PDB file of C-alpha atoms in Angstrom:
ATOM      1  CA  MET A   1     -25.222   9.864 -18.770  1.00 61.00           C
ATOM      2  CA  ASP A   2     -28.852  10.271 -19.770  1.00 61.00           C
ATOM      3  CA  ARG A   3     -30.739   7.202 -18.588  1.00 59.00           C
ATOM      4  CA  THR A   4     -34.286   8.610 -18.725  1.00 54.00           C
ATOM      5  CA  ASN A   5     -36.558   5.620 -19.266  1.00 56.00           C
ATOM      6  CA  GLY A   6     -40.018   6.730 -18.167  1.00 54.00           C
ATOM      7  CA  LEU A   7     -39.734   5.064 -14.761  1.00 57.00           C
ATOM      8  CA  ALA A   8     -39.349   8.250 -12.696  1.00 56.00           C
ATOM      9  CA  ASP A   9     -41.919   8.934  -9.972  1.00 62.00           C
ATOM     10  CA  GLU A  10     -42.959  12.073 -11.833  1.00 62.00           C
ATOM     11  CA  PRO A  11     -42.965  12.743 -15.554  1.00 62.00           C
ATOM     12  CA  PRO A  12     -40.086  14.943 -16.765  1.00 63.00           C
ATOM     13  CA  ALA A  13     -42.506  17.815 -17.480  1.00 67.00           C
ATOM     14  CA  ALA A  14     -43.186  18.105 -13.732  1.00 79.00           C
ATOM     15  CA  TYR A  15     -39.662  19.340 -13.041  1.00 86.00           C
ATOM     16  CA  PRO A  16     -38.771  23.026 -13.481  1.00 92.00           C
ATOM     17  CA  THR A  17     -37.019  23.989 -16.711  1.00 93.00           C
ATOM     18  CA  VAL A  18     -35.524  27.158 -18.172  1.00 94.00           C
ATOM     19  CA  PRO A  19     -35.006  28.130 -21.814  1.00 96.00           C
ATOM     20  CA  TYR A  20     -31.731  26.974 -23.360  1.00 94.00           C
ATOM     21  CA  ARG A  21     -30.001  29.676 -25.372  1.00 94.00           C
ATOM     22  CA  PRO A  22     -26.556  28.553 -26.549  1.00 91.00           C
ATOM     23  CA  PRO A  23     -24.147  30.996 -28.181  1.00 91.00           C
ATOM     24  CA  ALA A  24     -25.238  31.811 -31.732  1.00 93.00           C
ATOM     25  CA  VAL A  25     -22.441  30.723 -34.065  1.00 94.00           C
ATOM     26  CA  PRO A  26     -23.067  31.167 -37.799  1.00 94.00           C
ATOM     27  CA  ALA A  27     -22.728  27.869 -39.642  1.00 93.00           C
ATOM     28  CA  GLY A  28     -19.966  29.328 -41.789  1.00 93.00           C
ATOM     29  CA  GLU A  29     -17.871  30.062 -38.693  1.00 96.00           C
ATOM     30  CA  ALA A  30     -18.363  26.785 -36.838  1.00 96.00           C
ATOM     31  CA  GLU A  31     -15.511  24.852 -38.441  1.00 96.00           C
ATOM     32  CA  ALA A  32     -13.131  27.801 -38.184  1.00 97.00           C
ATOM     33  CA  ARG A  33     -13.847  28.155 -34.471  1.00 96.00           C
ATOM     34  CA  ALA A  34     -13.408  24.438 -33.861  1.00 96.00           C
ATOM     35  CA  ARG A  35     -10.142  24.456 -35.780  1.00 97.00           C
ATOM     36  CA  ALA A  36      -8.847  27.516 -33.908  1.00 97.00           C
ATOM     37  CA  PHE A  37      -9.551  25.804 -30.595  1.00 97.00           C
ATOM     38  CA  HIS A  38      -7.807  22.658 -31.842  1.00 97.00           C
ATOM     39  CA  ASP A  39      -4.751  24.629 -32.920  1.00 97.00           C
ATOM     40  CA  VAL A  40      -4.379  26.057 -29.419  1.00 97.00           C
ATOM     41  CA  MET A  41      -5.001  22.752 -27.650  1.00 97.00           C
ATOM     42  CA  ALA A  42      -2.676  20.815 -29.953  1.00 96.00           C
ATOM     43  CA  ARG A  43       0.194  22.718 -28.337  1.00 96.00           C
ATOM     44  CA  ARG A  44      -0.750  21.515 -24.857  1.00 97.00           C
ATOM     45  CA  ARG A  45       1.827  19.220 -23.311  1.00 96.00           C
ATOM     46  CA  THR A  46       2.410  17.638 -19.937  1.00 96.00           C
ATOM     47  CA  VAL A  47       5.160  19.646 -18.239  1.00 96.00           C
ATOM     48  CA  ARG A  48       7.418  18.508 -15.387  1.00 95.00           C
ATOM     49  CA  ASP A  49       9.714  21.530 -15.155  1.00 96.00           C
ATOM     50  CA  PHE A  50       7.998  24.556 -13.638  1.00 97.00           C
ATOM     51  CA  SER A  51       9.049  28.140 -13.049  1.00 96.00           C
ATOM     52  CA  GLU A  52       8.522  29.738  -9.632  1.00 91.00           C
ATOM     53  CA  ARG A  53       6.806  32.668 -11.364  1.00 95.00           C
ATOM     54  CA  PRO A  54       3.591  33.552  -9.472  1.00 96.00           C
ATOM     55  CA  LEU A  55       0.235  32.798 -11.035  1.00 97.00           C
ATOM     56  CA  PRO A  56      -2.007  35.674 -12.180  1.00 96.00           C
ATOM     57  CA  ASP A  57      -4.739  36.541  -9.710  1.00 95.00           C
ATOM     58  CA  GLY A  58      -7.992  34.715 -10.269  1.00 97.00           C
ATOM     59  CA  VAL A  59      -6.886  32.366 -13.057  1.00 98.00           C
ATOM     60  CA  VAL A  60      -7.108  29.165 -10.999  1.00 98.00           C
ATOM     61  CA  GLU A  61     -10.504  30.122  -9.607  1.00 98.00           C
ATOM     62  CA  TRP A  62     -11.901  30.784 -13.079  1.00 98.00           C
ATOM     63  CA  ALA A  63     -10.460  27.516 -14.359  1.00 98.00           C
ATOM     64  CA  ILE A  64     -12.189  25.675 -11.535  1.00 98.00           C
ATOM     65  CA  ARG A  65     -15.422  27.562 -12.213  1.00 98.00           C
ATOM     66  CA  THR A  66     -15.188  26.332 -15.806  1.00 98.00           C
ATOM     67  CA  ALA A  67     -14.443  22.756 -14.709  1.00 98.00           C
ATOM     68  CA  ALA A  68     -17.523  22.871 -12.509  1.00 98.00           C
ATOM     69  CA  THR A  69     -19.722  23.504 -15.574  1.00 98.00           C
ATOM     70  CA  ALA A  70     -19.105  19.900 -16.673  1.00 98.00           C
ATOM     71  CA  PRO A  71     -22.069  17.527 -17.039  1.00 98.00           C
ATOM     72  CA  SER A  72     -22.473  15.040 -14.203  1.00 98.00           C
ATOM     73  CA  GLY A  73     -24.666  12.052 -13.451  1.00 97.00           C
ATOM     74  CA  ALA A  74     -28.011  13.280 -12.038  1.00 96.00           C
ATOM     75  CA  ASN A  75     -26.370  16.734 -11.769  1.00 97.00           C
ATOM     76  CA  VAL A  76     -24.847  15.736  -8.414  1.00 98.00           C
ATOM     77  CA  GLN A  77     -21.562  17.478  -9.341  1.00 98.00           C
ATOM     78  CA  PRO A  78     -19.396  15.029  -7.365  1.00 98.00           C
ATOM     79  CA  TRP A  79     -16.114  16.950  -7.373  1.00 98.00           C
ATOM     80  CA  ARG A  80     -13.950  18.909  -4.991  1.00 98.00           C
ATOM     81  CA  PHE A  81     -10.956  20.998  -6.089  1.00 98.00           C
ATOM     82  CA  VAL A  82      -8.396  21.586  -3.333  1.00 98.00           C
ATOM     83  CA  VAL A  83      -5.825  24.253  -4.245  1.00 98.00           C
ATOM     84  CA  LEU A  84      -2.498  23.931  -2.426  1.00 98.00           C
ATOM     85  CA  THR A  85      -0.235  26.976  -2.467  1.00 98.00           C
ATOM     86  CA  ASP A  86       1.328  26.806   1.005  1.00 97.00           C
ATOM     87  CA  PRO A  87       4.985  25.657   0.613  1.00 96.00           C
ATOM     88  CA  GLU A  88       4.889  23.530   3.754  1.00 97.00           C
ATOM     89  CA  ARG A  89       1.742  21.752   2.614  1.00 97.00           C
ATOM     90  CA  ARG A  90       3.223  21.091  -0.839  1.00 97.00           C
ATOM     91  CA  ALA A  91       6.405  19.727   0.780  1.00 97.00           C
ATOM     92  CA  ARG A  92       4.260  17.269   2.757  1.00 97.00           C
ATOM     93  CA  LEU A  93       2.470  16.328  -0.447  1.00 97.00           C
ATOM     94  CA  ARG A  94       5.736  15.658  -2.257  1.00 97.00           C
ATOM     95  CA  GLU A  95       7.162  13.571   0.592  1.00 97.00           C
ATOM     96  CA  ALA A  96       4.067  11.370   0.768  1.00 95.00           C
ATOM     97  CA  ALA A  97       3.699  11.050  -3.004  1.00 95.00           C
ATOM     98  CA  GLU A  98       7.343  10.086  -3.504  1.00 95.00           C
ATOM     99  CA  ALA A  99       7.021   7.381  -0.850  1.00 94.00           C
ATOM    100  CA  GLU A 100       4.189   5.800  -2.864  1.00 92.00           C
ATOM    101  CA  GLU A 101       6.040   6.293  -6.138  1.00 92.00           C
ATOM    102  CA  ARG A 102       9.175   4.547  -4.852  1.00 92.00           C
ATOM    103  CA  GLU A 103       6.993   1.542  -4.119  1.00 91.00           C
ATOM    104  CA  PHE A 104       5.404   1.748  -7.567  1.00 89.00           C
ATOM    105  CA  TYR A 105       8.628   1.969  -9.548  1.00 91.00           C
ATOM    106  CA  GLY A 106      10.501  -0.425  -7.272  1.00 91.00           C
ATOM    107  CA  ARG A 107       7.929  -3.175  -6.687  1.00 90.00           C
ATOM    108  CA  ARG A 108       4.364  -2.639  -7.909  1.00 89.00           C
ATOM    109  CA  ALA A 109       4.770  -1.792 -11.593  1.00 89.00           C
ATOM    110  CA  SER A 110       5.124  -4.643 -14.057  1.00 93.00           C
ATOM    111  CA  ALA A 111       8.062  -4.776 -16.452  1.00 92.00           C
ATOM    112  CA  GLU A 112       5.658  -4.052 -19.325  1.00 95.00           C
ATOM    113  CA  TRP A 113       4.356  -0.937 -17.575  1.00 89.00           C
ATOM    114  CA  LEU A 114       7.851   0.338 -16.862  1.00 90.00           C
ATOM    115  CA  ARG A 115       8.822  -0.173 -20.515  1.00 93.00           C
ATOM    116  CA  ALA A 116       5.789   1.895 -21.582  1.00 92.00           C
ATOM    117  CA  LEU A 117       6.837   4.709 -19.234  1.00 90.00           C
ATOM    118  CA  ALA A 118      10.516   4.658 -20.203  1.00 90.00           C
ATOM    119  CA  PRO A 119      10.223   7.011 -23.250  1.00 88.00           C
ATOM    120  CA  LEU A 120       8.627   9.650 -20.994  1.00 85.00           C
ATOM    121  CA  GLY A 121      11.576   9.655 -18.610  1.00 86.00           C
ATOM    122  CA  THR A 122       9.488   9.435 -15.431  1.00 89.00           C
ATOM    123  CA  ASP A 123      10.617   8.000 -12.114  1.00 92.00           C
ATOM    124  CA  TRP A 124       9.689   8.236  -8.431  1.00 92.00           C
ATOM    125  CA  ARG A 125      11.062  11.752  -8.051  1.00 94.00           C
ATOM    126  CA  LYS A 126       8.304  14.434  -8.138  1.00 95.00           C
ATOM    127  CA  PRO A 127       9.970  17.843  -7.586  1.00 95.00           C
ATOM    128  CA  PHE A 128       7.197  19.591  -9.524  1.00 96.00           C
ATOM    129  CA  LEU A 129       4.926  19.140  -6.507  1.00 97.00           C
ATOM    130  CA  GLU A 130       7.028  21.797  -4.789  1.00 97.00           C
ATOM    131  CA  THR A 131       8.330  23.936  -7.655  1.00 96.00           C
ATOM    132  CA  ALA A 132       4.923  24.605  -9.250  1.00 97.00           C
ATOM    133  CA  PRO A 133       3.305  27.581  -7.467  1.00 97.00           C
ATOM    134  CA  ALA A 134       0.000  25.735  -7.083  1.00 98.00           C
ATOM    135  CA  VAL A 135      -1.188  22.145  -7.002  1.00 98.00           C
ATOM    136  CA  ILE A 136      -4.857  21.292  -7.533  1.00 98.00           C
ATOM    137  CA  VAL A 137      -5.909  18.008  -5.936  1.00 98.00           C
ATOM    138  CA  VAL A 138      -9.192  16.812  -7.438  1.00 98.00           C
ATOM    139  CA  PHE A 139     -11.400  14.599  -5.285  1.00 98.00           C
ATOM    140  CA  GLU A 140     -14.424  12.485  -6.165  1.00 98.00           C
ATOM    141  CA  VAL A 141     -17.179  13.219  -3.631  1.00 98.00           C
ATOM    142  CA  HIS A 142     -19.032  10.071  -2.592  1.00 98.00           C
ATOM    143  CA  LYS A 143     -22.014   9.643  -0.274  1.00 98.00           C
ATOM    144  CA  GLY A 144     -21.384  11.086   3.165  1.00 97.00           C
ATOM    145  CA  PRO A 145     -23.031  13.069   5.977  1.00 96.00           C
ATOM    146  CA  GLY A 146     -23.334  16.175   3.814  1.00 93.00           C
ATOM    147  CA  SER A 147     -23.210  14.741   0.301  1.00 96.00           C
ATOM    148  CA  PRO A 148     -25.707  12.625  -1.674  1.00 97.00           C
ATOM    149  CA  ARG A 149     -24.912   9.427  -3.510  1.00 97.00           C
ATOM    150  CA  PRO A 150     -23.199  10.289  -6.817  1.00 97.00           C
ATOM    151  CA  TYR A 151     -23.780   8.606 -10.171  1.00 97.00           C
ATOM    152  CA  TYR A 152     -21.180   8.046 -12.897  1.00 97.00           C
ATOM    153  CA  THR A 153     -18.625   9.592 -10.567  1.00 98.00           C
ATOM    154  CA  LYS A 154     -15.428   8.826 -12.443  1.00 97.00           C
ATOM    155  CA  GLU A 155     -16.928   9.834 -15.772  1.00 98.00           C
ATOM    156  CA  SER A 156     -18.219  13.117 -14.343  1.00 98.00           C
ATOM    157  CA  VAL A 157     -14.956  14.035 -12.632  1.00 98.00           C
ATOM    158  CA  GLY A 158     -12.947  13.038 -15.695  1.00 98.00           C
ATOM    159  CA  ILE A 159     -14.936  15.417 -17.908  1.00 98.00           C
ATOM    160  CA  ALA A 160     -14.493  18.210 -15.351  1.00 98.00           C
ATOM    161  CA  VAL A 161     -10.733  17.680 -15.277  1.00 98.00           C
ATOM    162  CA  GLY A 162     -10.603  17.853 -19.067  1.00 98.00           C
ATOM    163  CA  LEU A 163     -12.260  21.267 -18.940  1.00 98.00           C
ATOM    164  CA  LEU A 164      -9.877  22.331 -16.158  1.00 98.00           C
ATOM    165  CA  LEU A 165      -6.781  21.410 -18.181  1.00 98.00           C
ATOM    166  CA  ALA A 166      -8.130  23.105 -21.314  1.00 98.00           C
ATOM    167  CA  THR A 167      -8.896  26.344 -19.462  1.00 98.00           C
ATOM    168  CA  LEU A 168      -5.497  26.504 -17.778  1.00 98.00           C
ATOM    169  CA  HIS A 169      -3.792  25.909 -21.125  1.00 98.00           C
ATOM    170  CA  GLN A 170      -5.897  28.638 -22.730  1.00 98.00           C
ATOM    171  CA  ALA A 171      -4.657  30.949 -19.964  1.00 98.00           C
ATOM    172  CA  GLY A 172      -1.031  30.229 -20.903  1.00 97.00           C
ATOM    173  CA  LEU A 173      -0.288  27.916 -17.979  1.00 98.00           C
ATOM    174  CA  ALA A 174       1.290  24.474 -17.921  1.00 98.00           C
ATOM    175  CA  THR A 175      -0.078  21.446 -16.086  1.00 98.00           C
ATOM    176  CA  LEU A 176       0.672  17.834 -15.308  1.00 97.00           C
ATOM    177  CA  THR A 177      -1.763  15.080 -14.331  1.00 97.00           C
ATOM    178  CA  HIS A 178      -0.154  13.067 -11.541  1.00 95.00           C
ATOM    179  CA  THR A 179      -1.948   9.969 -10.237  1.00 93.00           C
ATOM    180  CA  PRO A 180      -0.005   8.287  -7.435  1.00 89.00           C
ATOM    181  CA  SER A 181      -1.509   5.022  -6.271  1.00 85.00           C
ATOM    182  CA  PRO A 182      -2.861   4.510  -3.682  1.00 90.00           C
ATOM    183  CA  MET A 183      -4.021   8.062  -2.963  1.00 93.00           C
ATOM    184  CA  ARG A 184      -5.504   7.838   0.537  1.00 94.00           C
ATOM    185  CA  PHE A 185      -2.619   9.896   1.936  1.00 96.00           C
ATOM    186  CA  LEU A 186      -4.096  12.914   0.130  1.00 97.00           C
ATOM    187  CA  ASN A 187      -7.072  13.040   2.504  1.00 98.00           C
ATOM    188  CA  GLU A 188      -4.683  13.764   5.357  1.00 97.00           C
ATOM    189  CA  VAL A 189      -2.521  16.195   3.400  1.00 97.00           C
ATOM    190  CA  CYS A 190      -5.602  18.111   2.202  1.00 98.00           C
ATOM    191  CA  ASP A 191      -7.729  17.769   5.371  1.00 98.00           C
ATOM    192  CA  ARG A 192     -10.577  16.067   3.513  1.00 98.00           C
ATOM    193  CA  PRO A 193     -13.237  13.687   4.955  1.00 98.00           C
ATOM    194  CA  PRO A 194     -13.264   9.956   4.101  1.00 97.00           C
ATOM    195  CA  GLU A 195     -16.170  10.219   1.632  1.00 98.00           C
ATOM    196  CA  GLU A 196     -13.907  12.251  -0.651  1.00 98.00           C
ATOM    197  CA  ARG A 197     -11.504  10.148  -2.725  1.00 98.00           C
ATOM    198  CA  ALA A 198      -8.552  11.705  -4.499  1.00 98.00           C
ATOM    199  CA  ALA A 199      -8.471  11.184  -8.266  1.00 98.00           C
ATOM    200  CA  TYR A 200      -5.911  13.628  -9.742  1.00 98.00           C
ATOM    201  CA  VAL A 201      -2.983  15.734  -8.550  1.00 98.00           C
ATOM    202  CA  ILE A 202      -2.427  18.630 -10.967  1.00 98.00           C
ATOM    203  CA  PRO A 203       0.564  20.979 -10.577  1.00 98.00           C
ATOM    204  CA  VAL A 204      -0.116  24.345 -12.234  1.00 98.00           C
ATOM    205  CA  GLY A 205       2.303  27.081 -13.254  1.00 98.00           C
ATOM    206  CA  TYR A 206       4.446  28.538 -15.991  1.00 98.00           C
ATOM    207  CA  PRO A 207       6.978  26.207 -17.600  1.00 98.00           C
ATOM    208  CA  ALA A 208      10.604  26.776 -16.657  1.00 97.00           C
ATOM    209  CA  GLY A 209      12.636  28.654 -19.248  1.00 96.00           C
ATOM    210  CA  ASP A 210      14.636  25.503 -20.015  1.00 96.00           C
ATOM    211  CA  ALA A 211      11.668  23.097 -19.821  1.00 95.00           C
ATOM    212  CA  ARG A 212      11.738  20.199 -22.252  1.00 95.00           C
ATOM    213  CA  VAL A 213       9.097  17.593 -23.075  1.00 94.00           C
ATOM    214  CA  PRO A 214       9.328  14.170 -24.742  1.00 91.00           C
ATOM    215  CA  ASP A 215       9.172  14.163 -28.543  1.00 92.00           C
ATOM    216  CA  ILE A 216       5.876  12.354 -28.955  1.00 89.00           C
ATOM    217  CA  ARG A 217       3.293  12.226 -31.734  1.00 92.00           C
ATOM    218  CA  ARG A 218      -0.468  12.113 -31.412  1.00 94.00           C
ATOM    219  CA  LYS A 219      -2.553   9.679 -33.410  1.00 95.00           C
ATOM    220  CA  ASP A 220      -4.058  10.862 -36.689  1.00 96.00           C
ATOM    221  CA  PRO A 221      -7.843  11.361 -36.835  1.00 94.00           C
ATOM    222  CA  GLU A 222      -8.132   8.263 -39.035  1.00 95.00           C
ATOM    223  CA  GLN A 223      -6.782   6.204 -36.131  1.00 97.00           C
ATOM    224  CA  VAL A 224      -9.204   7.536 -33.508  1.00 97.00           C
ATOM    225  CA  MET A 225     -12.375   8.434 -35.417  1.00 96.00           C
ATOM    226  CA  VAL A 226     -14.832   6.019 -37.006  1.00 97.00           C
ATOM    227  CA  ARG A 227     -17.613   7.198 -39.335  1.00 95.00           C
ATOM    228  CA  LEU A 228     -20.649   4.936 -39.694  1.00 96.00           C
TER     229      LEU A 228
END
């Protein structure tokens, strides 16, 4: 997202800076730390069966604080995290989301798309929106009366959501990334202004004791990494 090209009104040196002091990791420990993080994250899965067990105090707030450390275009930080815990509000969310999903599975989705989804066992029913103790709705914040024009909005919000999911998994919680389309109904459900546009619906909680997930495999590094 760095597009510095010397055309700014002032040279970069004119803007305030502070020293950068990253954590000191000995070179001999770097790979071990990266591998340890991988080993934890490799166990992350999308979960659709949630327990009603309450969330620990503070965990969602700290996960959102971590998500908000993500880089963003021009440091505008164009995200809003709306945490729904009220049962009535989550029931409204489920009702509206399932209405859109019935349209998707019944009319909008192509046959090819439905075949791709078939191994995951998904359909229009979204009970997790009520059974999970919390649902985080992530909005992109666009230009409005109290917000500046954002840059690289989708990229910035996507990175933030990646950090959010990683932190919640590290805390022992399960998540799901739900993206009903269209999402305008979420502005009403979440009482958000029109310049905010919903991007992700993320149920958060502990997996149910009998939760199961599809038996999938992730691609090998040789399939996703290119060395030049």
